[in-house]
């Protein structure tokens, strides 16, 4: 019974984030506000959207989103307004352009660089082994065969 209550409380947490006084009367505008706020990061809770957060700042951002929608802004204009005010960190999914492009491309570039270095290392190692065997004298090769047979 205690587990059931705990599970219900955990599941009900995000439902309580958007307060009834924040909601818009127009269901279409409210749906747009929910869509926008689900993509914005709560600056207090870090990896939680402002739609799911109970933090005071998240509530202020939800109200700001709704005010901008009531002013007639498009979804992109609302997001741009908030990003201009708080920086790109407020986006849960950062844009893949500008200076962020370096971060988006760094992972695959490092993977390719590591694969290239590994390939060169393995290639040189096999070549070095063949060269070392070719430079052995007859005595050394005989001794090597003895050791290998034991």
Backbone as CSV, one residue per row, in Angstrom:
resi,resn,N_x,N_y,N_z,CA_x,CA_y,CA_z,C_x,C_y,C_z
1,UNK,0.820,-1.187,0.000,0.000,0.000,0.000,0.871,1.261,0.000
2,UNK,1.944,1.218,0.794,2.838,2.368,0.852,3.513,2.597,-0.486
3,UNK,3.868,1.499,-1.157,4.499,1.625,-2.473,3.557,2.254,-3.481
4,UNK,2.294,1.862,-3.434,1.302,2.419,-4.353,1.161,3.923,-4.148
5,UNK,1.122,4.345,-2.915,1.013,5.782,-2.614,2.262,6.511,-3.085
6,UNK,3.427,5.916,-2.870,4.677,6.525,-3.313,4.705,6.656,-4.833
7,UNK,4.308,5.610,-5.547,4.285,5.646,-7.016,3.311,6.716,-7.502
8,UNK,2.146,6.806,-6.888,1.165,7.820,-7.293,1.680,9.234,-7.032
9,UNK,2.392,9.420,-5.928,2.963,10.741,-5.641,4.031,11.114,-6.658
10,UNK,4.859,10.146,-7.025,5.912,10.406,-8.012,5.295,10.731,-9.369
11,UNK,4.285,9.990,-9.751,3.637,10.236,-11.039,2.839,11.530,-11.048
12,UNK,2.326,11.936,-9.903,1.521,13.152,-9.836,2.376,14.410,-9.757
13,UNK,3.668,14.268,-9.463,4.548,15.435,-9.337,4.528,16.352,-10.546
14,UNK,4.790,15.846,-11.745,4.766,16.717,-12.917,3.395,17.314,-13.206
15,UNK,2.346,16.638,-12.805,1.006,17.172,-13.055,0.742,18.424,-12.240
16,UNK,1.398,18.537,-11.112,1.175,19.674,-10.233,2.062,20.869,-10.573
17,UNK,2.958,20.723,-11.547,3.903,21.791,-11.849,3.201,23.017,-12.419
18,UNK,2.384,22.859,-13.432,1.674,23.999,-14.012,0.460,24.270,-13.140
19,UNK,0.458,25.438,-12.548,-0.608,25.811,-11.631,-1.849,26.259,-12.411
20,UNK,-3.030,26.052,-11.843,-4.259,26.437,-12.549,-4.325,27.928,-12.890
21,UNK,-3.732,28.778,-12.060,-3.775,30.215,-12.350,-2.835,30.599,-13.490
22,UNK,-1.924,29.719,-13.883,-1.022,29.985,-15.004,-1.655,29.614,-16.345
23,UNK,-2.641,28.746,-16.325,-3.218,28.229,-17.565,-4.010,29.303,-18.304
24,UNK,-3.953,29.200,-19.619,-4.688,30.127,-20.479,-6.093,29.591,-20.737
25,UNK,-7.028,30.513,-21.001,-8.403,30.108,-21.279,-8.536,29.449,-22.643
26,UNK,-7.730,29.905,-23.597,-7.777,29.364,-24.954,-7.011,28.033,-24.991
27,UNK,-7.688,26.909,-25.297,-6.994,25.609,-25.290,-5.890,25.509,-26.342
28,UNK,-6.038,26.201,-27.456,-5.008,26.167,-28.502,-3.740,26.872,-28.028
29,UNK,-3.903,28.046,-27.410,-2.744,28.770,-26.877,-2.099,27.995,-25.727
30,UNK,-2.924,27.348,-24.903,-2.385,26.561,-23.791,-1.582,25.375,-24.317
31,UNK,-2.049,24.752,-25.386,-1.311,23.640,-25.990,0.019,24.129,-26.550
32,UNK,0.018,25.306,-27.181,1.272,25.885,-27.688,2.219,26.200,-26.535
33,UNK,1.673,26.748,-25.452,2.499,27.080,-24.281,3.118,25.819,-23.692
34,UNK,2.342,24.746,-23.613,2.863,23.488,-23.088,3.956,22.933,-23.991
35,UNK,3.762,23.048,-25.311,4.760,22.562,-26.263,6.072,23.328,-26.107
36,UNK,5.969,24.642,-25.984,7.170,25.473,-25.838,7.856,25.186,-24.501
37,UNK,7.075,25.164,-23.419,7.673,25.007,-22.096,8.240,23.609,-21.878
38,UNK,7.790,22.624,-22.640,8.377,21.289,-22.500,9.785,21.221,-23.100
39,UNK,10.153,22.189,-23.931,11.483,22.228,-24.522,12.432,23.185,-23.826
40,UNK,11.976,23.834,-22.754,12.809,24.785,-22.025,13.254,24.179,-20.693
41,UNK,14.515,24.365,-20.374,15.128,23.795,-19.163,14.867,24.710,-17.967
42,UNK,14.542,24.082,-16.847,14.454,24.820,-15.592,15.879,25.128,-15.152
43,UNK,16.171,26.376,-14.900,17.529,26.782,-14.548,17.879,26.408,-13.104
44,UNK,16.874,26.061,-12.318,17.113,25.647,-10.936,17.285,24.129,-10.861
45,UNK,16.407,23.404,-11.552,16.396,21.929,-11.477,17.340,21.276,-12.474
46,UNK,17.909,22.017,-13.368,18.864,21.570,-14.391,18.202,20.769,-15.500
47,UNK,18.103,19.455,-15.397,17.623,18.661,-16.528,16.145,18.318,-16.409
48,UNK,15.363,19.303,-16.086,13.916,19.148,-15.993,13.304,20.315,-16.745
49,UNK,12.253,20.053,-17.494,11.630,21.138,-18.244,10.882,22.051,-17.284
50,UNK,10.641,23.276,-17.708,9.901,24.210,-16.852,8.456,23.755,-16.701
51,UNK,7.992,22.941,-17.634,6.642,22.409,-17.567,6.498,21.422,-16.415
52,UNK,7.574,20.718,-16.073,7.554,19.692,-15.023,8.061,20.186,-13.679
53,UNK,8.679,21.356,-13.650,9.342,21.829,-12.442,8.405,22.627,-11.549
54,UNK,8.590,22.482,-10.246,7.837,23.263,-9.268,8.624,24.468,-8.758
55,UNK,9.800,24.725,-9.312,10.629,25.841,-8.855,9.954,27.172,-9.191
56,UNK,10.232,28.164,-8.385,9.620,29.485,-8.581,10.045,30.104,-9.909
57,UNK,11.307,29.953,-10.271,11.794,30.489,-11.534,11.106,29.806,-12.722
58,UNK,10.876,28.506,-12.610,10.173,27.787,-13.676,8.753,28.327,-13.827
59,UNK,8.105,28.627,-12.720,6.764,29.229,-12.776,6.799,30.583,-13.453
60,UNK,7.826,31.381,-13.145,7.964,32.684,-13.794,8.177,32.532,-15.299
61,UNK,8.962,31.547,-15.688,9.190,31.314,-17.113,7.921,30.825,-17.806
62,UNK,7.144,29.979,-17.136,5.867,29.532,-17.721,4.933,30.712,-17.943
63,UNK,4.879,31.609,-16.966,4.039,32.806,-17.103,4.562,33.685,-18.240
64,UNK,5.874,33.830,-18.339,6.473,34.631,-19.411,6.130,34.055,-20.781
65,UNK,6.196,32.732,-20.918,5.841,32.088,-22.193,4.392,32.411,-22.540
66,UNK,3.508,32.318,-21.581,2.090,32.578,-21.844,1.837,34.047,-22.159
67,UNK,2.564,34.944,-21.490,2.428,36.376,-21.796,2.865,36.672,-23.222
68,UNK,3.968,36.073,-23.640,4.460,36.302,-25.012,3.479,35.742,-26.039
69,UNK,2.858,34.597,-25.743,1.864,34.035,-26.656,0.633,34.927,-26.742
70,UNK,0.213,35.472,-25.605,-0.934,36.390,-25.606,-0.620,37.680,-26.358
71,UNK,0.670,38.055,-26.385,1.081,39.255,-27.113,1.109,39.007,-28.621
72,UNK,0.932,37.743,-29.033,0.871,37.439,-30.456,2.150,36.881,-31.049
73,UNK,3.117,36.547,-30.222,4.369,35.987,-30.731,4.153,34.562,-31.241
74,UNK,4.961,34.175,-32.229,4.950,32.793,-32.693,5.786,31.952,-31.724
75,UNK,5.731,30.629,-31.878,6.505,29.747,-30.996,7.992,30.064,-31.066
76,UNK,8.498,30.278,-32.293,9.922,30.581,-32.476,10.293,31.909,-31.825
77,UNK,9.423,32.896,-31.929,9.704,34.200,-31.327,9.751,34.094,-29.800
78,UNK,8.863,33.295,-29.230,8.861,33.115,-27.773,10.165,32.454,-27.327
79,UNK,10.556,31.394,-28.024,11.790,30.689,-27.665,12.990,31.617,-27.846
80,UNK,13.031,32.367,-28.947,14.142,33.301,-29.172,14.199,34.366,-28.083
81,UNK,13.044,34.856,-27.649,12.991,35.865,-26.591,13.598,35.314,-25.299
82,UNK,13.238,34.090,-24.939,13.737,33.497,-23.701,15.221,33.169,-23.826
83,UNK,15.642,32.693,-25.005,17.065,32.397,-25.215,17.881,33.685,-25.160
84,UNK,17.368,34.781,-25.714,18.076,36.061,-25.636,18.238,36.518,-24.192
85,UNK,17.259,36.217,-23.366,17.298,36.639,-21.973,18.158,35.742,-21.094
86,UNK,18.106,34.426,-21.324,18.753,33.474,-20.417,19.897,32.683,-21.050
87,UNK,20.100,32.812,-22.336,21.168,32.076,-23.013,20.681,30.733,-23.529
88,UNK,21.513,30.086,-24.345,21.110,28.825,-24.971,21.045,27.672,-23.986
89,UNK,21.575,27.863,-22.794,21.514,26.804,-21.788,20.070,26.479,-21.418
90,UNK,19.164,27.420,-21.624,17.768,27.222,-21.251,17.069,26.216,-22.174
91,UNK,17.672,25.896,-23.304,17.080,24.928,-24.231,17.458,23.511,-23.804
92,UNK,16.467,22.628,-23.700,16.758,21.234,-23.376,17.474,20.545,-24.530
93,UNK,17.163,20.936,-25.759,17.853,20.393,-26.934,18.533,21.568,-27.632
94,UNK,19.839,21.753,-27.403,20.545,22.899,-27.972,20.517,22.892,-29.495
95,UNK,20.612,24.068,-30.051,20.629,24.217,-31.505,21.964,23.735,-32.060
96,UNK,21.929,23.144,-33.239,23.159,22.637,-33.874,23.663,23.651,-34.889
97,UNK,24.084,24.781,-34.414,24.598,25.814,-35.305,25.486,26.776,-34.531
98,UNK,26.221,27.603,-35.243,27.086,28.592,-34.614,28.203,27.942,-33.822
99,UNK,28.426,28.457,-32.619,29.506,27.911,-31.790,29.164,26.521,-31.268
100,UNK,27.881,26.186,-31.208,27.494,24.838,-30.777,27.878,23.785,-31.805
101,UNK,28.080,24.195,-33.036,28.454,23.251,-34.083,29.775,22.564,-33.751
102,UNK,30.670,23.282,-33.114,31.955,22.692,-32.703,31.702,21.553,-31.711
103,UNK,30.796,21.770,-30.768,30.493,20.737,-29.781,29.796,19.542,-30.415
104,UNK,28.909,19.792,-31.374,28.196,18.706,-32.050,29.159,17.860,-32.883
105,UNK,30.155,18.490,-33.476,31.065,17.766,-34.359,32.286,17.193,-33.625
106,UNK,32.549,17.645,-32.413,33.740,17.198,-31.678,33.704,15.698,-31.383
107,UNK,32.570,15.167,-31.012,32.467,13.741,-30.693,32.802,12.855,-31.882
108,UNK,32.103,13.022,-33.018,32.458,12.192,-34.181,33.891,12.422,-34.662
109,UNK,34.383,13.663,-34.566,35.754,13.942,-35.004,36.761,13.201,-34.127
110,UNK,36.530,13.179,-32.819,37.434,12.461,-31.909,37.370,10.955,-32.147
111,UNK,36.174,10.451,-32.465,36.043,9.027,-32.774,36.857,8.668,-34.017
112,UNK,36.740,9.481,-35.060,37.501,9.225,-36.287,39.007,9.357,-36.046
113,UNK,39.399,10.357,-35.269,40.810,10.545,-34.947,41.355,9.347,-34.174
114,UNK,40.620,8.873,-33.182,41.038,7.711,-32.402,41.129,6.456,-33.257
115,UNK,40.167,6.267,-34.159,40.209,5.103,-35.055,41.419,5.186,-35.981
116,UNK,41.724,6.386,-36.471,42.894,6.564,-37.337,44.189,6.279,-36.607
117,UNK,44.318,6.778,-35.391,45.526,6.536,-34.597,45.661,5.052,-34.284
118,UNK,44.549,4.408,-33.924,44.585,2.968,-33.659,44.995,2.169,-34.881
119,UNK,44.469,2.534,-36.051,44.818,1.844,-37.294,46.309,1.985,-37.590
120,UNK,46.847,3.211,-37.460,48.274,3.446,-37.721,49.127,2.656,-36.724
121,UNK,48.734,2.627,-35.460,49.488,1.900,-34.439,49.541,0.410,-34.762
122,UNK,48.409,-0.182,-35.079,48.367,-1.615,-35.389,49.155,-1.910,-36.654
123,UNK,49.033,-1.048,-37.625,49.747,-1.245,-38.898,51.272,-1.214,-38.678
124,UNK,51.749,-0.210,-37.918,53.191,-0.095,-37.655,53.695,-1.252,-36.807
125,UNK,52.869,-1.715,-35.890,53.278,-2.809,-35.013,53.486,-4.092,-35.807
126,UNK,52.591,-4.392,-36.728,52.750,-5.612,-37.525,53.943,-5.497,-38.458
127,UNK,54.194,-4.312,-38.997,55.353,-4.099,-39.874,56.653,-4.240,-39.080
128,UNK,56.685,-3.711,-37.863,57.888,-3.779,-37.032,58.213,-5.219,-36.660
129,UNK,57.205,-6.040,-36.410,57.429,-7.443,-36.062,58.040,-8.194,-37.244
130,UNK,57.524,-7.949,-38.432,58.064,-8.614,-39.621,59.513,-8.198,-39.877
131,UNK,59.806,-6.918,-39.691,61.180,-6.440,-39.897,62.128,-7.033,-38.868
132,UNK,61.691,-7.180,-37.632,62.534,-7.730,-36.577,62.851,-9.191,-36.863
133,UNK,61.870,-9.935,-37.359,62.117,-11.338,-37.682,63.072,-11.462,-38.869
134,UNK,62.981,-10.552,-39.806,63.835,-10.617,-40.996,65.285,-10.301,-40.657
135,UNK,65.572,-9.576,-39.595,66.936,-9.180,-39.254,67.633,-10.176,-38.319
136,UNK,66.976,-11.275,-37.955,67.603,-12.257,-37.074,68.655,-13.059,-37.849
137,UNK,69.720,-13.366,-37.160,70.753,-14.220,-37.762,70.262,-15.666,-37.736
138,UNK,71.014,-16.540,-38.403,70.636,-17.946,-38.447,70.646,-18.558,-37.040
139,UNK,71.630,-18.183,-36.229,71.708,-18.686,-34.858,70.492,-18.243,-34.048
140,UNK,70.141,-16.961,-34.183,69.010,-16.418,-33.430,67.695,-17.076,-33.868
141,UNK,67.541,-17.320,-35.158,66.330,-17.968,-35.645,66.235,-19.397,-35.119
142,UNK,67.375,-20.117,-35.071,67.389,-21.480,-34.539,67.018,-21.474,-33.057
143,UNK,67.596,-20.553,-32.319,67.283,-20.428,-30.888,65.814,-20.096,-30.691
144,UNK,65.263,-19.238,-31.527,63.862,-18.850,-31.458,62.963,-20.067,-31.714
145,UNK,63.338,-20.885,-32.702,62.558,-22.099,-32.986,62.565,-23.041,-31.785
146,UNK,63.744,-23.182,-31.129,63.850,-24.020,-29.943,62.901,-23.546,-28.833
147,UNK,62.921,-22.257,-28.625,62.081,-21.688,-27.562,60.604,-21.891,-27.893
148,UNK,60.245,-21.700,-29.143,58.849,-21.819,-29.558,58.366,-23.265,-29.453
149,UNK,59.245,-24.251,-29.670,58.861,-25.652,-29.624,58.676,-26.150,-28.199
150,UNK,59.328,-25.533,-27.227,59.249,-25.964,-25.834,57.932,-25.691,-25.237
